Amino acid sequence: MPKFIVYFAQLHEDFRLAELNALSKLENVRVEYDPCNYILESPFLVVEISSAEQAAKLVRRAILIRSIIEYWGSGRTYNDVYAEVRQEQERWALYKTCSFKFTVDAFGKSLTQEEKIRVINGFSFLGFEGPIRMRGAEAEFFVCEEHDETHEERVWFGRIVGTGSRDLIDRFDVKKRKYLGNTTMDAELSLLMANQAQAQNGMFVYDPFVGTGSFLLTCAHFGACTVGSDIDGRQIRGTAGFKRGVDGIRANLAQYNVESRVIDTAVFDASRNPWRPGPLFDAIVTDPPYGVRAGAKRQGRVGGTKGELSLRLVDGVASYRRPDYYPPTEPYEMSDVIRDLLALAAEKLVVGGRLVYWLPTVAGEYTAQDVPEHPVLRLVANSEQPFGSWSRRLITMEKIKALDLHESIVPERDPAHKNFRDRYFSRFEPVEL
């Protein structure tokens, strides 16, 4: 198959292959590559795809891919590249008279305008006769010098056949939103999670810890119908958060014109949800509360004390009907949150549906066994975002079979994220066994 160069953004390096693989399945584009050739420190990966059209389709909604380039040559020196390009001169004729432009870039080094012009002139042997157009060119050629820490150089050359959707990061920038809160997920990661969930037309996506609704927006943008719930209705209604009095989540739905695809939001404890029994959702995309910016809560009372038997009235209005109402809650330990989330996904996802969520881990104690397992859920991707003494991991799981309600799950040991909130505020001091 023809070779192409994937030009990644040099951000969230541990997430890039996971997104590439998710898009390959979503777009039904076969991609072949050697994982051993993937280097975190490099923005380039050579892959094989059946055609340029399929390559463009693969990356059209990518967040961590800048562009994909039809491979023409690469090497340690420009002379190596020239030699490889000359081996397929019949390819040049396709672009002999069309309009064209050259884009010259560098990774690990800056090039002056004079250096870029010199690079372009070095490819004059291609003999293109068409007009040069900086905008709307029929063919765009890409040259990039890659410099690593050892000052070794590699030069890449080819024709750009498709670009990703990194412009969406600016469009969904949280600083531009009418409503946000202290737990609002940043735009890039929200969009990435929508890709991991493979959100698209015809899907029904649920966020059980919806907060200010970031995932409702991004999944709806890609065509999915979405719904969210939270135990704290104040976040949904906009009576809590950084920007109040703007109609909460609804303000953002109108801002991004996705009102028709966000079915609704509801206030309830996800661990005691009112959903009908059996599969319902094509994907569950969420950021469970793990205590760094907001502690997890579930319905109940600390110590199991009984609530008042009669309704409490405030200014003649039942308390639970007031916009600032918050139900009685008790702390919700992190490992219990994740266990219940997997149980929810195991029951409510259709077979083939995906669960995409964040899992906090302690950097010095994490092992692969800390990622919770379930008999009906297969681990698809596990990508780390480090924060020094702790990390959060974007976990993607896929439901592979129907749930057997008689099958019990008993954890073999306490995971490292157990009591994560307490560990975080104690600065992850070693636990005595």
CSV table of N, CA and C in Angstrom, one decimal, residues 15 18 185 189-190 192-198 205-209 215 219 283-290 334-346 349 353-361 366-374 377-385 391-399 415 417:
chain,number,residue,atom,x,y,z
A,15,PHE,N,-1.3,10.1,23.9
A,15,PHE,CA,-2.7,10.0,23.4
A,15,PHE,C,-2.8,9.8,21.9
A,18,ALA,N,-3.6,6.3,20.2
A,18,ALA,CA,-5.0,5.9,20.6
A,18,ALA,C,-6.0,6.6,19.7
A,185,MET,N,-13.7,20.8,31.5
A,185,MET,CA,-12.6,20.2,30.8
A,185,MET,C,-12.2,21.0,29.6
A,189,LEU,N,-8.9,18.3,25.1
A,189,LEU,CA,-9.1,16.9,25.7
A,189,LEU,C,-10.6,16.5,25.5
A,190,SER,N,-11.5,17.5,25.6
A,190,SER,CA,-12.9,17.2,25.4
A,190,SER,C,-13.2,16.7,24.0
A,192,LEU,N,-10.9,15.3,22.0
A,192,LEU,CA,-10.1,14.1,21.9
A,192,LEU,C,-11.0,12.9,22.5
A,193,MET,N,-11.7,13.2,23.6
A,193,MET,CA,-12.5,12.1,24.2
A,193,MET,C,-13.7,11.8,23.3
A,194,ALA,N,-14.2,12.8,22.6
A,194,ALA,CA,-15.3,12.5,21.6
A,194,ALA,C,-14.8,11.6,20.5
A,195,ASN,N,-13.6,11.8,20.1
A,195,ASN,CA,-13.0,10.9,19.1
A,195,ASN,C,-12.8,9.5,19.6
A,196,GLN,N,-12.3,9.4,20.9
A,196,GLN,CA,-12.1,8.1,21.5
A,196,GLN,C,-13.4,7.4,21.6
A,197,ALA,N,-14.5,8.1,21.9
A,197,ALA,CA,-15.8,7.5,22.0
A,197,ALA,C,-16.4,7.2,20.6
A,198,GLN,N,-15.8,7.7,19.5
A,198,GLN,CA,-16.2,7.6,18.2
A,198,GLN,C,-17.6,8.2,18.0
A,205,VAL,N,-25.1,9.4,23.4
A,205,VAL,CA,-24.0,9.4,24.3
A,205,VAL,C,-24.4,10.0,25.7
A,206,TYR,N,-23.9,9.5,26.7
A,206,TYR,CA,-24.3,9.9,28.1
A,206,TYR,C,-23.1,10.2,28.9
A,207,ASP,N,-23.3,11.3,29.7
A,207,ASP,CA,-22.3,11.7,30.7
A,207,ASP,C,-22.9,11.7,32.1
A,208,PRO,N,-22.6,10.8,32.9
A,208,PRO,CA,-23.2,10.7,34.2
A,208,PRO,C,-22.7,11.7,35.3
A,209,PHE,N,-21.6,12.4,35.0
A,209,PHE,CA,-21.1,13.4,35.8
A,209,PHE,C,-20.9,14.7,35.0
A,215,PHE,N,-18.6,17.6,27.5
A,215,PHE,CA,-18.7,16.4,26.6
A,215,PHE,C,-20.0,16.4,25.8
A,219,CYS,N,-19.3,16.0,21.8
A,219,CYS,CA,-20.0,14.8,21.1
A,219,CYS,C,-21.1,15.2,20.2
A,283,ALA,N,-22.3,5.2,23.9
A,283,ALA,CA,-21.1,5.6,24.5
A,283,ALA,C,-21.4,6.3,25.8
A,284,ILE,N,-20.5,6.2,26.8
A,284,ILE,CA,-20.5,6.9,28.0
A,284,ILE,C,-19.2,7.7,28.1
A,285,VAL,N,-19.2,9.0,28.1
A,285,VAL,CA,-18.0,9.8,28.1
A,285,VAL,C,-18.1,10.7,29.4
A,286,THR,N,-17.1,10.6,30.2
A,286,THR,CA,-17.2,11.4,31.5
A,286,THR,C,-15.9,11.6,32.2
A,287,ASP,N,-15.9,12.6,33.1
A,287,ASP,CA,-14.8,12.9,34.0
A,287,ASP,C,-15.3,12.7,35.4
A,288,PRO,N,-15.1,11.6,36.0
A,288,PRO,CA,-15.6,11.4,37.4
A,288,PRO,C,-14.9,12.3,38.3
A,289,PRO,N,-15.7,12.8,39.4
A,289,PRO,CA,-15.0,13.7,40.4
A,289,PRO,C,-14.1,12.9,41.2
A,290,TYR,N,-12.8,13.3,41.3
A,290,TYR,CA,-11.8,12.5,42.1
A,290,TYR,C,-11.2,13.4,43.2
A,334,MET,N,-13.3,7.2,45.8
A,334,MET,CA,-12.9,7.1,44.4
A,334,MET,C,-13.0,5.7,43.8
A,335,SER,N,-12.5,4.8,44.5
A,335,SER,CA,-12.6,3.4,43.9
A,335,SER,C,-14.0,2.9,43.8
A,336,ASP,N,-14.9,3.4,44.7
A,336,ASP,CA,-16.3,3.1,44.5
A,336,ASP,C,-16.9,3.8,43.3
A,337,VAL,N,-16.5,5.0,43.1
A,337,VAL,CA,-17.0,5.8,41.9
A,337,VAL,C,-16.7,5.0,40.6
A,338,ILE,N,-15.4,4.6,40.5
A,338,ILE,CA,-15.0,3.9,39.3
A,338,ILE,C,-15.7,2.5,39.2
A,339,ARG,N,-15.8,1.8,40.3
A,339,ARG,CA,-16.5,0.5,40.3
A,339,ARG,C,-17.9,0.7,39.8
A,340,ASP,N,-18.6,1.7,40.3
A,340,ASP,CA,-20.0,1.9,39.9
A,340,ASP,C,-20.1,2.3,38.5
A,341,LEU,N,-19.1,3.1,38.0
A,341,LEU,CA,-19.1,3.6,36.7
A,341,LEU,C,-19.0,2.4,35.7
A,342,LEU,N,-18.1,1.5,36.0
A,342,LEU,CA,-18.0,0.3,35.1
A,342,LEU,C,-19.2,-0.5,35.1
A,343,ALA,N,-19.8,-0.7,36.3
A,343,ALA,CA,-21.1,-1.4,36.4
A,343,ALA,C,-22.2,-0.8,35.5
A,344,LEU,N,-22.2,0.6,35.6
A,344,LEU,CA,-23.2,1.3,34.8
A,344,LEU,C,-22.9,1.1,33.3
A,345,ALA,N,-21.7,1.1,32.9
A,345,ALA,CA,-21.3,0.9,31.5
A,345,ALA,C,-21.6,-0.5,31.0
A,346,ALA,N,-21.3,-1.4,31.9
A,346,ALA,CA,-21.6,-2.8,31.6
A,346,ALA,C,-23.0,-3.1,31.3
A,349,LEU,N,-24.4,0.2,28.2
A,349,LEU,CA,-23.9,0.3,26.9
A,349,LEU,C,-24.4,-0.8,26.0
A,353,GLY,N,-20.3,-0.6,22.2
A,353,GLY,CA,-20.3,0.8,22.8
A,353,GLY,C,-19.0,1.0,23.6
A,354,ARG,N,-18.7,2.3,23.8
A,354,ARG,CA,-17.4,2.6,24.4
A,354,ARG,C,-17.6,3.4,25.7
A,355,LEU,N,-16.8,3.2,26.7
A,355,LEU,CA,-16.7,3.9,27.9
A,355,LEU,C,-15.4,4.7,27.9
A,356,VAL,N,-15.5,6.0,28.0
A,356,VAL,CA,-14.2,6.8,28.0
A,356,VAL,C,-14.3,7.7,29.2
A,357,TYR,N,-13.3,7.5,30.1
A,357,TYR,CA,-13.3,8.2,31.4
A,357,TYR,C,-11.8,8.5,31.9
A,358,TRP,N,-11.7,9.4,32.8
A,358,TRP,CA,-10.4,9.7,33.4
A,358,TRP,C,-10.3,9.0,34.7
A,359,LEU,N,-9.1,8.4,34.9
A,359,LEU,CA,-8.8,7.6,36.1
A,359,LEU,C,-7.5,8.3,36.8
A,360,PRO,N,-7.6,8.8,38.0
A,360,PRO,CA,-6.5,9.3,38.7
A,360,PRO,C,-5.6,8.2,39.2
A,361,THR,N,-4.3,8.4,39.2
A,361,THR,CA,-3.4,7.4,39.7
A,361,THR,C,-2.2,8.1,40.4
A,366,TYR,N,1.5,3.4,40.7
A,366,TYR,CA,0.7,2.8,39.7
A,366,TYR,C,1.2,1.6,39.1
A,367,THR,N,0.3,0.6,38.8
A,367,THR,CA,0.6,-0.6,38.1
A,367,THR,C,-0.5,-0.8,37.1
A,368,ALA,N,-0.3,-1.7,36.1
A,368,ALA,CA,-1.4,-1.9,35.1
A,368,ALA,C,-2.6,-2.5,35.8
A,369,GLN,N,-2.4,-3.2,37.0
A,369,GLN,CA,-3.6,-3.8,37.7
A,369,GLN,C,-4.5,-2.7,38.3
A,370,ASP,N,-4.1,-1.5,38.3
A,370,ASP,CA,-4.9,-0.4,38.9
A,370,ASP,C,-6.0,0.0,38.0
A,371,VAL,N,-5.9,-0.4,36.7
A,371,VAL,CA,-7.0,-0.1,35.8
A,371,VAL,C,-8.1,-1.1,36.0
A,372,PRO,N,-9.3,-0.7,36.5
A,372,PRO,CA,-10.4,-1.6,36.8
A,372,PRO,C,-10.8,-2.5,35.6
A,373,GLU,N,-11.2,-3.7,35.9
A,373,GLU,CA,-11.6,-4.6,34.8
A,373,GLU,C,-13.0,-5.0,35.0
A,374,HIS,N,-13.6,-5.5,33.9
A,374,HIS,CA,-15.0,-6.0,34.0
A,374,HIS,C,-15.1,-7.1,32.9
A,377,LEU,N,-16.2,-5.7,29.5
A,377,LEU,CA,-15.5,-4.5,28.9
A,377,LEU,C,-14.0,-4.8,28.6
A,378,ARG,N,-13.6,-4.5,27.4
A,378,ARG,CA,-12.2,-4.7,27.0
A,378,ARG,C,-11.5,-3.4,27.0
A,379,LEU,N,-10.3,-3.4,27.5
A,379,LEU,CA,-9.5,-2.2,27.5
A,379,LEU,C,-9.0,-1.9,26.1
A,380,VAL,N,-9.2,-0.7,25.6
A,380,VAL,CA,-8.8,-0.3,24.2
A,380,VAL,C,-7.6,0.6,24.3
A,381,ALA,N,-7.6,1.5,25.2
A,381,ALA,CA,-6.5,2.5,25.3
A,381,ALA,C,-6.4,3.0,26.7
A,382,ASN,N,-5.1,3.3,27.1
A,382,ASN,CA,-4.8,3.8,28.4
A,382,ASN,C,-3.7,4.8,28.2
A,383,SER,N,-4.0,6.1,28.2
A,383,SER,CA,-3.1,7.2,27.9
A,383,SER,C,-2.9,8.1,29.2
A,384,GLU,N,-1.6,8.4,29.5
A,384,GLU,CA,-1.3,9.1,30.7
A,384,GLU,C,-1.1,10.6,30.5
A,385,GLN,N,-1.6,11.4,31.3
A,385,GLN,CA,-1.3,12.8,31.4
A,385,GLN,C,-0.7,13.1,32.8
A,391,SER,N,-1.0,11.3,38.3
A,391,SER,CA,-1.3,11.4,36.9
A,391,SER,C,-2.8,11.1,36.8
A,392,ARG,N,-3.4,11.5,35.6
A,392,ARG,CA,-4.7,11.0,35.3
A,392,ARG,C,-4.6,10.3,33.9
A,393,ARG,N,-5.3,9.2,33.8
A,393,ARG,CA,-5.2,8.4,32.6
A,393,ARG,C,-6.6,8.4,31.9
A,394,LEU,N,-6.5,8.6,30.6
A,394,LEU,CA,-7.7,8.5,29.8
A,394,LEU,C,-7.9,7.0,29.4
A,395,ILE,N,-8.9,6.4,30.0
A,395,ILE,CA,-9.2,5.0,29.8
A,395,ILE,C,-10.3,4.9,28.8
A,396,THR,N,-10.1,4.1,27.8
A,396,THR,CA,-11.1,3.8,26.8
A,396,THR,C,-11.4,2.3,26.8
A,397,MET,N,-12.7,1.9,27.0
A,397,MET,CA,-13.1,0.5,27.1
A,397,MET,C,-14.2,0.3,26.1
A,398,GLU,N,-14.3,-1.0,25.7
A,398,GLU,CA,-15.4,-1.3,24.7
A,398,GLU,C,-16.2,-2.5,25.2
A,399,LYS,N,-17.5,-2.4,25.1
A,399,LYS,CA,-18.3,-3.6,25.6
A,399,LYS,C,-18.2,-4.6,24.5
A,415,PRO,N,-7.0,-0.7,44.6
A,415,PRO,CA,-6.2,0.0,43.6
A,415,PRO,C,-5.5,1.2,44.2
A,417,HIS,N,-5.7,4.2,43.3
A,417,HIS,CA,-6.6,5.4,43.4
A,417,HIS,C,-7.6,5.3,44.5
